[in-house]
CSV table of C-alpha atoms in Angstrom, one decimal:
chain,number,residue,atom,x,y,z
A,1,MET,CA,-11.8,-7.6,32.5
A,2,SER,CA,-9.0,-8.7,30.6
A,3,ALA,CA,-9.1,-9.0,27.0
A,4,LEU,CA,-9.3,-13.0,26.9
A,5,LYS,CA,-11.7,-13.0,29.6
A,6,SER,CA,-13.7,-10.6,27.3
A,7,LEU,CA,-13.2,-12.8,24.4
A,8,PHE,CA,-14.3,-15.9,26.1
A,9,LYS,CA,-17.3,-14.3,27.1
A,10,GLN,CA,-18.2,-13.7,24.0
A,11,THR,CA,-17.1,-16.7,22.3
A,12,PHE,CA,-19.5,-18.3,24.7
A,13,ILE,CA,-22.5,-16.2,23.7
A,14,TYR,CA,-21.3,-16.7,20.0
A,15,GLY,CA,-21.2,-20.4,20.8
A,16,LEU,CA,-24.9,-20.5,21.6
A,17,ALA,CA,-26.0,-18.6,18.8
A,18,THR,CA,-24.0,-21.3,16.6
A,19,VAL,CA,-23.6,-24.9,18.9
A,20,LEU,CA,-27.4,-24.9,20.1
A,21,PRO,CA,-29.0,-24.0,16.7
A,22,ARG,CA,-26.9,-26.2,14.7
A,23,MET,CA,-27.5,-29.0,17.4
A,24,LEU,CA,-31.3,-28.1,17.1
A,25,SER,CA,-30.7,-28.5,13.0
A,26,PHE,CA,-28.3,-31.8,14.1
A,27,LEU,CA,-31.8,-33.4,14.8
A,28,LEU,CA,-32.4,-33.0,11.0
A,29,VAL,CA,-29.8,-35.7,10.2
A,30,PRO,CA,-31.3,-38.4,12.7
A,31,LEU,CA,-34.8,-37.4,11.4
A,32,TYR,CA,-33.6,-37.8,7.4
A,33,THR,CA,-32.0,-40.8,8.2
A,34,THR,CA,-35.0,-42.8,9.8
A,35,ASP,CA,-36.3,-45.6,7.8
A,36,GLY,CA,-39.5,-44.3,6.3
A,37,VAL,CA,-38.8,-40.4,6.4
A,38,LEU,CA,-37.2,-40.0,3.4
A,39,SER,CA,-37.6,-42.9,0.6
A,40,SER,CA,-33.9,-43.9,0.4
A,41,VAL,CA,-30.1,-43.2,1.2
A,42,ALA,CA,-30.1,-41.6,-2.4
A,43,GLU,CA,-32.7,-39.6,-1.3
A,44,TYR,CA,-30.5,-37.7,1.1
A,45,GLY,CA,-27.6,-37.8,-1.3
A,46,LYS,CA,-29.7,-35.6,-3.4
A,47,VAL,CA,-30.4,-33.0,-0.4
A,48,SER,CA,-26.9,-33.3,0.2
A,49,VAL,CA,-25.8,-32.3,-3.4
A,50,ILE,CA,-28.6,-29.5,-3.3
A,51,PHE,CA,-26.8,-28.3,0.2
A,52,SER,CA,-23.1,-28.1,-1.3
A,53,TYR,CA,-24.5,-25.8,-4.2
A,54,PHE,CA,-26.1,-23.6,-1.2
A,55,VAL,CA,-22.9,-23.0,0.4
A,56,LEU,CA,-20.9,-22.3,-2.7
A,57,PHE,CA,-23.7,-19.4,-3.7
A,58,ASN,CA,-23.9,-18.0,-0.1
A,59,VAL,CA,-20.3,-17.3,-0.3
A,60,ILE,CA,-20.5,-15.4,-3.6
A,61,LEU,CA,-23.4,-13.5,-2.8
A,62,ALA,CA,-21.7,-12.5,0.0
A,63,TYR,CA,-18.4,-11.5,-1.6
A,64,GLY,CA,-16.7,-11.1,1.3
A,65,MET,CA,-18.5,-7.8,2.5
A,66,GLU,CA,-19.0,-9.2,5.9
A,67,THR,CA,-15.2,-9.4,6.7
A,68,ALA,CA,-14.5,-6.1,4.9
A,69,PHE,CA,-17.4,-4.4,7.0
A,70,PHE,CA,-15.8,-5.5,10.6
A,71,ARG,CA,-12.1,-4.3,9.0
A,72,PHE,CA,-13.7,-0.7,7.9
A,73,PHE,CA,-16.4,-0.2,10.9
A,74,ASN,CA,-13.2,-0.6,13.1
A,75,LYS,CA,-11.2,1.7,11.1
A,76,GLU,CA,-13.2,4.4,9.9
A,77,ASP,CA,-14.6,7.4,11.8
A,78,ASP,CA,-17.7,7.5,9.5
A,79,LYS,CA,-18.9,4.5,10.8
A,80,ASP,CA,-22.4,5.5,9.0
A,81,SER,CA,-20.9,5.4,5.8
A,82,VAL,CA,-19.3,1.8,6.3
A,83,ILE,CA,-23.1,0.5,7.3
A,84,GLY,CA,-24.7,2.4,4.8
A,85,THR,CA,-22.5,1.7,1.9
A,86,SER,CA,-22.2,-2.4,2.8
A,87,ALA,CA,-26.1,-2.5,3.2
A,88,ILE,CA,-26.6,-0.7,-0.4
A,89,SER,CA,-24.4,-2.8,-2.0
A,90,LEU,CA,-25.7,-6.1,-0.8
A,91,ILE,CA,-28.9,-4.9,-1.3
A,92,VAL,CA,-28.5,-4.4,-5.1
A,93,SER,CA,-26.3,-7.3,-5.5
A,94,SER,CA,-29.1,-9.6,-3.8
A,95,ILE,CA,-32.1,-8.4,-5.9
A,96,GLY,CA,-29.9,-8.1,-9.1
A,97,PHE,CA,-28.9,-12.0,-8.8
A,98,PHE,CA,-32.4,-12.6,-7.8
A,99,VAL,CA,-34.1,-11.4,-10.9
A,100,LEU,CA,-31.4,-13.0,-13.2
A,101,ALA,CA,-31.7,-16.3,-11.3
A,102,LEU,CA,-35.4,-16.5,-11.8
A,103,ILE,CA,-35.1,-15.6,-15.5
A,104,LEU,CA,-32.4,-18.1,-16.1
A,105,GLN,CA,-33.9,-20.9,-13.7
A,106,ASN,CA,-34.6,-23.2,-16.2
A,107,GLN,CA,-31.1,-23.3,-17.8
A,108,ILE,CA,-29.2,-23.3,-14.6
A,109,ALA,CA,-31.5,-26.3,-13.8
A,110,ALA,CA,-30.3,-28.4,-16.5
A,111,LEU,CA,-26.5,-27.0,-16.3
A,112,ILE,CA,-26.4,-28.4,-12.7
A,113,GLN,CA,-29.2,-31.4,-13.1
A,114,ILE,CA,-31.2,-30.5,-10.2
A,115,ASP,CA,-35.2,-30.3,-10.6
A,116,VAL,CA,-36.3,-26.6,-11.4
A,117,LYS,CA,-38.8,-26.8,-8.0
A,118,TYR,CA,-35.8,-26.8,-6.2
A,119,ILE,CA,-34.3,-24.6,-8.0
A,120,ASN,CA,-37.0,-22.1,-7.7
A,121,LEU,CA,-37.2,-22.5,-3.9
A,122,VAL,CA,-33.2,-22.2,-3.2
A,123,ILE,CA,-33.3,-18.9,-5.1
A,124,TRP,CA,-35.9,-17.4,-3.1
A,125,ILE,CA,-33.7,-18.8,0.3
A,126,LEU,CA,-30.2,-17.3,-0.9
A,127,LEU,CA,-32.1,-14.1,-1.4
A,128,LEU,CA,-33.3,-13.8,1.7
A,129,ASP,CA,-29.9,-15.3,3.5
A,130,ALA,CA,-27.9,-12.8,1.7
A,131,LEU,CA,-30.0,-9.5,2.7
A,132,VAL,CA,-29.1,-10.7,6.4
A,133,ILE,CA,-25.3,-10.6,6.2
A,134,ILE,CA,-24.8,-7.1,6.9
A,135,PRO,CA,-27.3,-7.0,9.9
A,136,PHE,CA,-26.0,-9.7,11.4
A,137,ALA,CA,-22.1,-8.4,11.1
A,138,TRP,CA,-23.4,-5.1,12.6
A,139,LEU,CA,-24.6,-7.1,15.7
A,140,ARG,CA,-21.3,-8.7,16.2
A,141,ALA,CA,-19.3,-5.6,15.2
A,142,THR,CA,-21.3,-3.5,18.0
A,143,ALA,CA,-21.1,-6.3,20.7
A,144,GLN,CA,-24.8,-7.8,20.6
A,145,PRO,CA,-24.1,-11.3,20.9
A,146,MET,CA,-27.4,-11.8,22.9
A,147,ARG,CA,-29.3,-10.3,20.4
A,148,TYR,CA,-27.4,-12.4,17.6
A,149,ALA,CA,-28.1,-15.6,19.3
A,150,ILE,CA,-31.4,-15.4,20.0
A,151,ILE,CA,-32.4,-14.7,16.7
A,152,LYS,CA,-30.2,-17.6,15.0
A,153,ILE,CA,-31.5,-19.8,17.6
A,154,LEU,CA,-35.2,-19.0,16.9
A,155,ASN,CA,-34.2,-19.3,12.8
A,156,VAL,CA,-33.1,-23.2,13.4
A,157,ALA,CA,-35.9,-23.7,16.1
A,158,ILE,CA,-38.4,-22.8,13.0
A,159,ASN,CA,-36.8,-24.7,10.6
A,160,LEU,CA,-36.8,-27.8,12.6
A,161,GLY,CA,-40.1,-27.5,13.8
A,162,LEU,CA,-41.3,-27.3,10.5
A,163,ASN,CA,-39.4,-30.4,8.9
A,164,LEU,CA,-40.8,-32.1,11.8
A,165,PHE,CA,-44.3,-31.2,11.2
A,166,PHE,CA,-43.8,-31.5,7.2
A,167,LEU,CA,-42.1,-34.9,7.6
A,168,LEU,CA,-43.6,-36.4,10.2
A,169,ALA,CA,-46.7,-35.1,11.8
A,170,LEU,CA,-48.2,-34.0,7.9
A,171,LYS,CA,-48.3,-37.3,6.9
A,172,ASP,CA,-50.2,-38.5,9.7
A,173,LEU,CA,-52.7,-35.9,9.3
A,174,ALA,CA,-53.1,-36.4,6.0
A,175,SER,CA,-54.2,-39.8,6.6
A,176,LYS,CA,-57.5,-38.5,8.4
A,177,GLU,CA,-60.2,-36.7,6.4
A,178,GLY,CA,-59.5,-32.8,6.4
A,179,ILE,CA,-57.6,-30.0,5.2
A,180,PHE,CA,-54.1,-31.5,5.8
A,181,GLU,CA,-55.2,-34.7,3.5
A,182,THR,CA,-55.1,-31.8,0.4
A,183,ILE,CA,-51.8,-29.9,1.7
A,184,TYR,CA,-50.2,-33.1,1.6
A,185,LYS,CA,-48.4,-34.3,-1.1
A,186,PRO,CA,-46.5,-38.0,-1.7
A,187,ASN,CA,-42.7,-38.1,-2.6
A,188,PHE,CA,-42.9,-34.0,-1.9
A,189,GLU,CA,-40.2,-34.7,1.0
A,190,ILE,CA,-37.4,-32.6,-0.6
A,191,SER,CA,-39.5,-29.6,-1.4
A,192,TYR,CA,-40.6,-29.6,2.3
A,193,ILE,CA,-37.2,-29.4,3.2
A,194,PHE,CA,-36.4,-26.4,1.6
A,195,ILE,CA,-40.0,-24.7,2.4
A,196,ALA,CA,-39.2,-25.0,5.8
A,197,ASN,CA,-35.7,-23.2,5.0
A,198,LEU,CA,-37.4,-20.5,3.2
A,199,VAL,CA,-40.0,-19.9,5.8
A,200,ALA,CA,-37.6,-19.6,8.8
A,201,SER,CA,-34.9,-17.3,6.4
A,202,ALA,CA,-38.0,-15.2,6.1
A,203,VAL,CA,-38.6,-14.7,9.8
A,204,THR,CA,-35.1,-14.1,10.4
A,205,LEU,CA,-35.2,-11.2,7.7
A,206,ILE,CA,-38.6,-10.0,9.7
A,207,LEU,CA,-36.4,-10.0,13.0
A,208,VAL,CA,-33.6,-7.7,11.6
A,209,ILE,CA,-35.4,-5.5,9.5
A,210,SER,CA,-35.2,-2.8,11.7
A,211,PHE,CA,-31.7,-2.6,10.8
A,212,TYR,CA,-32.5,-1.1,7.3
A,213,THR,CA,-35.1,1.2,8.7
A,214,LYS,CA,-32.6,2.8,11.4
A,215,ILE,CA,-29.5,3.2,8.8
A,216,LYS,CA,-28.5,6.0,6.7
A,217,TYR,CA,-28.2,5.4,3.1
A,218,LYS,CA,-24.9,7.1,2.9
A,219,PHE,CA,-23.1,5.6,-0.3
A,220,ASP,CA,-19.7,6.2,-0.3
A,221,SER,CA,-18.2,4.9,-4.0
A,222,LYS,CA,-15.0,5.5,-3.0
A,223,LEU,CA,-15.2,3.4,0.4
A,224,TRP,CA,-17.0,0.9,-1.7
A,225,LYS,CA,-13.9,0.3,-4.0
A,226,THR,CA,-11.4,0.4,-1.1
A,227,MET,CA,-13.6,-1.8,0.6
A,228,PHE,CA,-14.7,-4.4,-2.6
A,229,ARG,CA,-10.6,-4.3,-3.0
A,230,TYR,CA,-10.3,-5.7,0.5
A,231,ALA,CA,-13.5,-8.1,0.0
A,232,PHE,CA,-12.5,-9.7,-3.2
A,233,PRO,CA,-9.6,-11.9,-2.1
A,234,VAL,CA,-11.8,-12.9,0.4
A,235,LEU,CA,-14.4,-13.7,-1.9
A,236,ILE,CA,-11.8,-15.7,-4.0
A,237,ALA,CA,-10.8,-17.4,-0.4
A,238,GLY,CA,-14.7,-18.3,0.2
A,239,VAL,CA,-15.5,-20.1,-3.2
A,240,ALA,CA,-12.2,-21.8,-2.5
A,241,PHE,CA,-13.2,-22.5,0.8
A,242,SER,CA,-16.7,-23.7,-0.3
A,243,ILE,CA,-14.8,-26.4,-2.7
A,244,ASN,CA,-12.6,-27.9,0.2
A,245,GLU,CA,-16.0,-28.1,2.4
A,246,THR,CA,-18.6,-29.2,0.2
A,247,PHE,CA,-17.8,-29.5,-3.6
A,248,ASP,CA,-16.4,-33.2,-3.1
A,249,ARG,CA,-20.2,-34.2,-2.9
A,250,ILE,CA,-21.1,-32.6,-6.4
A,251,LEU,CA,-18.0,-34.5,-7.9
A,252,LEU,CA,-19.3,-37.8,-6.8
A,253,ASP,CA,-22.6,-37.1,-8.1
A,254,ARG,CA,-20.7,-36.4,-11.4
A,255,LEU,CA,-17.9,-39.0,-11.5
A,256,LEU,CA,-19.4,-42.1,-9.8
A,257,PRO,CA,-21.9,-44.1,-12.0
A,258,PRO,CA,-25.5,-42.5,-11.7
A,259,ASP,CA,-26.8,-46.3,-9.9
A,260,ILE,CA,-24.7,-45.7,-6.9
A,261,ALA,CA,-23.7,-41.6,-6.7
A,262,GLU,CA,-26.3,-40.7,-4.5
A,263,THR,CA,-26.5,-43.6,-2.3
A,264,GLU,CA,-22.8,-42.7,-1.9
A,265,ILE,CA,-23.3,-39.1,-1.2
A,266,GLY,CA,-26.0,-40.1,1.5
A,267,MET,CA,-23.8,-42.2,3.3
A,268,TYR,CA,-20.6,-40.1,3.3
A,269,SER,CA,-23.0,-36.8,3.9
A,270,ALA,CA,-24.1,-38.6,6.7
A,271,CYS,CA,-21.3,-39.9,8.6
A,272,TYR,CA,-19.8,-36.8,7.9
A,273,LYS,CA,-22.3,-35.2,10.4
A,274,ILE,CA,-20.5,-37.1,13.4
A,275,ALA,CA,-17.6,-34.9,12.9
A,276,LEU,CA,-19.9,-32.0,13.5
A,277,PHE,CA,-18.9,-31.5,17.3
A,278,MET,CA,-15.3,-30.3,16.0
A,279,THR,CA,-16.8,-27.8,13.5
A,280,LEU,CA,-19.6,-26.1,16.4
A,281,PHE,CA,-16.7,-26.0,18.3
A,282,ALA,CA,-14.2,-24.1,15.6
A,283,THR,CA,-17.2,-22.4,14.1
A,284,ALA,CA,-18.3,-20.5,17.5
A,285,TYR,CA,-14.2,-19.8,18.0
A,286,ARG,CA,-14.0,-18.1,15.1
A,287,LEU,CA,-17.1,-15.9,15.8
A,288,GLY,CA,-15.7,-14.7,18.7
A,289,ILE,CA,-12.2,-14.2,17.8
A,290,GLU,CA,-12.8,-12.5,14.4
A,291,PRO,CA,-13.9,-9.1,15.8
A,292,PHE,CA,-11.5,-9.4,18.8
A,293,PHE,CA,-8.6,-9.6,16.2
A,294,PHE,CA,-9.6,-6.2,14.6
A,295,SER,CA,-10.6,-4.4,17.8
A,296,HIS,CA,-7.3,-5.5,19.8
A,297,ALA,CA,-4.7,-5.0,16.7
A,298,LYS,CA,-3.3,-1.3,17.9
A,299,THR,CA,-3.3,-2.5,21.5
A,300,ASP,CA,0.0,-3.1,23.0
A,301,ASN,CA,1.5,-6.5,21.6
A,302,PRO,CA,-1.3,-8.1,20.6
A,303,GLN,CA,0.3,-10.7,19.4
A,304,LYS,CA,0.8,-12.3,22.8
A,305,ASN,CA,-2.6,-12.4,23.0
A,306,TYR,CA,-3.1,-14.0,19.7
A,307,ALA,CA,-0.6,-17.2,20.7
A,308,ARG,CA,-2.5,-17.9,23.9
A,309,ILE,CA,-5.6,-18.0,21.8
A,310,LEU,CA,-4.2,-20.6,19.3
A,311,GLU,CA,-2.8,-22.4,22.5
A,312,PHE,CA,-5.8,-22.7,24.0
A,313,PHE,CA,-7.9,-23.8,20.6
A,314,VAL,CA,-5.7,-26.6,19.9
A,315,ALA,CA,-5.7,-27.8,23.7
A,316,PHE,CA,-9.9,-27.7,23.5
A,317,GLY,CA,-9.9,-28.9,20.0
A,318,SER,CA,-7.5,-32.1,20.6
A,319,ILE,CA,-9.9,-32.8,23.8
A,320,ILE,CA,-13.1,-33.0,21.3
A,321,MET,CA,-11.3,-34.8,18.4
A,322,LEU,CA,-10.2,-37.6,21.0
A,323,GLY,CA,-13.9,-37.6,22.7
A,324,VAL,CA,-15.5,-37.9,19.6
A,325,VAL,CA,-13.4,-40.7,18.3
A,326,VAL,CA,-13.8,-42.8,21.5
A,327,PHE,CA,-17.5,-42.4,21.8
A,328,ALA,CA,-18.3,-42.7,17.6
A,329,ASP,CA,-19.8,-45.6,17.7
A,330,ILE,CA,-21.9,-44.8,20.7
A,331,LEU,CA,-23.0,-41.6,18.6
A,332,LYS,CA,-23.9,-43.0,15.4
A,333,PRO,CA,-27.5,-44.6,16.1
A,334,TYR,CA,-28.3,-41.3,18.0
A,335,ILE,CA,-26.9,-39.0,15.1
A,336,VAL,CA,-27.3,-41.7,11.8
A,337,ARG,CA,-30.3,-43.4,12.3
A,338,SER,CA,-30.3,-46.3,9.7
A,339,GLU,CA,-27.5,-49.2,9.8
A,340,GLU,CA,-27.5,-48.4,5.8
A,341,TYR,CA,-25.6,-45.3,6.2
A,342,TRP,CA,-22.7,-46.8,8.5
A,343,GLU,CA,-20.6,-48.2,6.0
A,344,ALA,CA,-18.9,-44.6,6.0
A,345,MET,CA,-18.2,-44.6,9.6
A,346,TRP,CA,-14.5,-45.1,8.5
A,347,VAL,CA,-14.1,-41.1,7.2
A,348,VAL,CA,-15.0,-39.9,10.8
A,349,PRO,CA,-11.7,-39.6,12.4
A,350,ILE,CA,-10.4,-37.9,9.2
A,351,ILE,CA,-13.2,-35.5,8.9
A,352,LEU,CA,-12.7,-34.6,12.6
A,353,LEU,CA,-8.7,-34.1,12.0
A,354,ALA,CA,-9.7,-32.1,8.5
A,355,ASN,CA,-11.8,-29.8,10.8
A,356,PHE,CA,-9.6,-29.4,13.7
A,357,CYS,CA,-6.4,-28.3,10.7
A,358,LEU,CA,-9.1,-25.7,9.0
A,359,GLY,CA,-10.0,-24.3,12.6
A,360,ILE,CA,-5.9,-23.7,13.2
A,361,TYR,CA,-5.8,-22.3,9.8
A,362,HIS,CA,-8.5,-19.6,10.9
A,363,ASN,CA,-6.6,-18.6,14.0
A,364,LEU,CA,-3.6,-18.3,12.1
A,365,SER,CA,-5.2,-16.3,9.3
A,366,VAL,CA,-5.1,-13.3,11.6
A,367,TRP,CA,-2.0,-12.3,9.8
A,368,TYR,CA,-2.8,-11.4,6.5
A,369,LYS,CA,-6.4,-9.6,8.0
A,370,ILE,CA,-4.8,-7.5,10.4
A,371,THR,CA,-2.0,-6.1,7.7
A,372,ASP,CA,-4.6,-6.0,4.9
A,373,ARG,CA,-3.1,-8.9,2.7
A,374,THR,CA,-6.3,-10.5,2.3
A,375,LYS,CA,-4.6,-11.7,-1.1
A,376,PHE,CA,-2.6,-14.4,1.1
A,377,GLY,CA,-6.0,-15.6,2.1
A,378,ALA,CA,-7.0,-16.3,-1.5
A,379,TYR,CA,-3.9,-17.9,-2.4
A,380,ILE,CA,-3.8,-20.0,0.3
A,381,SER,CA,-7.4,-21.2,-0.6
A,382,ILE,CA,-6.9,-21.8,-3.8
A,383,VAL,CA,-4.0,-23.6,-3.3
A,384,GLY,CA,-6.3,-25.9,-1.1
A,385,ALA,CA,-9.2,-26.0,-3.7
A,386,ILE,CA,-6.6,-27.2,-6.3
A,387,ILE,CA,-5.7,-30.0,-4.1
A,388,THR,CA,-9.4,-31.1,-3.1
A,389,LEU,CA,-10.1,-31.0,-6.7
A,390,THR,CA,-7.2,-33.1,-7.9
A,391,ILE,CA,-7.2,-35.7,-5.1
A,392,ASN,CA,-11.2,-36.2,-6.0
A,393,ILE,CA,-10.9,-36.4,-9.3
A,394,ILE,CA,-8.1,-38.6,-9.8
A,395,PHE,CA,-9.2,-41.0,-6.8
A,396,ILE,CA,-13.0,-40.9,-6.6
A,397,LYS,CA,-13.5,-43.6,-9.3
A,398,THR,CA,-11.5,-46.0,-7.5
A,399,TYR,CA,-11.7,-45.0,-3.5
A,400,SER,CA,-15.4,-43.3,-3.8
A,401,TYR,CA,-15.8,-41.2,-0.8
A,402,LYS,CA,-12.9,-42.0,1.1
A,403,ALA,CA,-11.0,-40.2,-1.7
A,404,SER,CA,-13.0,-36.8,-0.7
A,405,ALA,CA,-11.9,-37.5,3.0
A,406,ILE,CA,-8.8,-37.9,2.7
A,407,ALA,CA,-8.5,-34.7,0.1
A,408,THR,CA,-10.2,-32.6,2.7
A,409,LEU,CA,-7.7,-33.3,5.7
A,410,VAL,CA,-4.6,-33.1,2.9
A,411,ALA,CA,-6.2,-29.5,1.9
A,412,TYR,CA,-7.1,-28.3,5.1
A,413,THR,CA,-3.5,-29.1,6.9
A,414,ILE,CA,-1.5,-27.9,3.9
A,415,MET,CA,-3.5,-24.3,4.4
A,416,MET,CA,-2.6,-24.6,7.7
A,417,LEU,CA,0.8,-24.9,6.9
A,418,LEU,CA,1.2,-22.3,4.8
A,419,SER,CA,-0.5,-19.8,6.4
A,420,TYR,CA,2.1,-20.0,9.6
A,421,TYR,CA,4.8,-20.3,7.3
A,422,PHE,CA,3.7,-16.1,5.4
A,423,GLY,CA,2.4,-15.5,8.7
A,424,ARG,CA,5.7,-15.9,10.5
A,425,LYS,CA,7.1,-13.4,7.7
A,426,TYR,CA,5.1,-10.9,7.4
A,427,TYR,CA,3.3,-10.8,11.1
A,428,PRO,CA,5.4,-12.6,13.6
A,429,ILE,CA,3.6,-14.1,16.3
A,430,PRO,CA,5.0,-16.0,19.3
A,431,TYR,CA,3.3,-19.6,19.2
A,432,ASN,CA,4.3,-21.9,21.4
A,433,LEU,CA,5.0,-24.7,19.1
A,434,LYS,CA,6.4,-26.8,21.5
A,435,LYS,CA,3.4,-27.2,23.4
A,436,ILE,CA,0.9,-27.0,20.2
A,437,GLY,CA,2.9,-29.9,18.8
A,438,ILE,CA,2.5,-31.9,22.1
A,439,TYR,CA,-1.3,-31.5,22.1
A,440,LEU,CA,-1.5,-32.4,18.2
A,441,ILE,CA,0.6,-35.6,18.0
A,442,LEU,CA,-0.5,-36.9,21.4
A,443,SER,CA,-4.3,-36.4,20.4
A,444,ILE,CA,-3.7,-37.6,16.5
A,445,SER,CA,-1.8,-40.9,17.9
A,446,LEU,CA,-4.5,-41.6,20.4
A,447,SER,CA,-7.2,-41.0,18.0
A,448,ILE,CA,-5.6,-43.5,15.8
A,449,LEU,CA,-4.8,-46.2,18.3
A,450,SER,CA,-8.9,-45.8,19.6
A,451,PHE,CA,-10.7,-45.7,16.3
A,452,TYR,CA,-8.6,-48.3,14.1
A,453,TYR,CA,-6.8,-50.8,16.6
A,454,PHE,CA,-8.9,-50.7,19.7
A,455,ARG,CA,-12.4,-49.5,18.4
A,456,GLY,CA,-15.1,-50.5,20.9
A,457,ASP,CA,-12.8,-51.1,23.7
A,458,TYR,CA,-14.0,-48.5,25.8
A,459,LEU,CA,-11.9,-49.4,28.7
A,460,ILE,CA,-8.9,-48.6,26.9
A,461,GLY,CA,-10.5,-45.3,24.9
A,462,ILE,CA,-11.7,-43.7,28.0
A,463,SER,CA,-8.5,-44.3,30.2
A,464,MET,CA,-6.6,-42.4,26.9
A,465,LEU,CA,-9.0,-39.8,27.1
A,466,ILE,CA,-8.6,-39.0,31.1
A,467,VAL,CA,-4.8,-39.1,30.7
A,468,PHE,CA,-4.9,-36.8,27.7
A,469,LEU,CA,-7.8,-34.5,29.8
A,470,GLY,CA,-5.0,-35.2,32.5
A,471,ILE,CA,-2.2,-33.4,31.0
A,472,VAL,CA,-4.1,-30.5,29.2
A,473,PHE,CA,-5.6,-29.4,32.7
A,474,TYR,CA,-2.4,-29.7,34.4
A,475,SER,CA,-0.4,-27.8,31.4
A,476,GLU,CA,-3.3,-25.0,31.1
A,477,LYS,CA,-4.6,-25.1,34.9
A,478,ASN,CA,-2.8,-21.6,36.0
A,479,GLU,CA,-4.1,-20.0,32.7
A,480,LEU,CA,-7.3,-21.5,33.2
A,481,LYS,CA,-7.8,-19.8,36.7
A,482,GLN,CA,-6.7,-16.3,35.4
A,483,ILE,CA,-9.4,-16.4,32.5
A,484,LEU,CA,-12.1,-17.7,35.4
A,485,LYS,CA,-11.2,-15.3,38.0
A,486,THR,CA,-13.6,-12.5,39.0
A,487,ARG,CA,-12.6,-8.8,38.7
C-alpha cells in the first residue's frame, strides 16, 4: 500500500473519530438555539465565553507534550522512556493545576467574571481531559485509529445524550410527581451543560485507564528537558492559536456594552458554527497527517508526498467552502434554530475562508516540526495573535463581531503566508503553486459571487459548484485513481 493510500486510510478513520462525534455535538447548537431551551441568546453567549476559556486552559495543560510525544516516540529507541516520561509529566502537572485551581476558584471566578459554580465544574473537566492526552497520543502513534475513534465517538454521544436529557426530558419529567421533581432545578441549564461534559470526560478517562496500568513508569529527567524544550514553543503557539480561535468572544464580552455583549456573542458564536464543516475537514486531515509527517520524514524524497498532500487538501477544502456558501441559507434553520441568531450570517463565508487558511497553515507547518524548529511555529502564531488582538481591540466597539470575523481571517492568512515563506527557506517542498492558486482564487471568487451577489439564487449557485467540481475532478482524476486503486 502506498504511503499516500495509507495516509488517506488513516485520515478517513480519524475523520470518523472527529467528524462523526462533532456532527453529534453539532446537534447541541440547534438544541441550545431552540426557543425555550436556554432563556435567551445572551445565555448562549455566556456558555460560549466559558468554552473560550476551556480552549485556552486545555492548551496550557497540554503544554505541547502531545506533539513532543509524537516526535520523540518516532525518534528515540527507548520508547518506554518516552511514554513513561510524558505520562508522569502530565499526571504531575494536571494534579498540581487541579489542587491550585480549587484553592483559588473564588479568586479565578472574580477575575474572569464567571460564576464560581461553573468554575468548579470546569476545573474538574480540565483535569479529566488533561489525563487522556498521552493515552490518546499513544493510540495515534501506535496506529490504533479504530479504538481512538470509538472512544471519541462515545465521549460525544454521552455528552449529547445527557444534554438532551437534562435540557429537554428532565424538565418534562419534573413537571410530574416523583424523584425528577427534586433533581430538576429551574434556571440551572448552564450547569447541566457542564455536568454532561464532566460525565463524558470521566467515562473517557475510564476507557483509557488501562494505558496507565500497563506502562512502565520510567522518568528520564534528561529526556524530559529535551522534550520540554521541543514542546515549549508548541505551547506558546497553542496559546497564541487559542487567542486567534476563541479570544474574540472574551474581548467582545469585555469591550461591548454589558447590555448587548452576551447577545452579540450568542449570535456570532451560533452562526460561527455553520463554518464547522471546514473545521471538521481540516481537523480530520491534520490528525491523519501529523503522525504521517514524522513517520515518513526519513523516507526517500518525502517532500514530494508532502506537496501532493497539500494539493489534495486545497482541492477538497475549496469544494467544501463553496458548497457550504451556496447552501448556507438552507443549512441555517437546521443548525441555528431561532431567527434571533441569524443576524450574524454575514460572518459565515469569512469564517469558512479563515479556517481554510488555517488548514493550509497546518499542512505547511510540516517544515518546522520535521526540522525541530518549533520556535518558528510559536513566532508565527504570536504574530497571528497580535493581529487578532489588535484588530479586535481597535474595531470591536464600532463593528462588533464583524471585526472579530475579519480579524480571524487576516490572522490566519498572514500565518499561512509566513509559514510558506520560512518553509521555503529551511525545508523546501515543491508545492504546485499554480494549481493551488487556481483552486483558491476560483473557489474564493465563486463564493463571494454566490453569497454576496446571488444569495438565494440556487440555479446560479449550484451551477457554480458543478463547474468547480468538474474542474477539480478533471485536474485530479489520475491521482484519485491511483489512491483508490487496490493492490
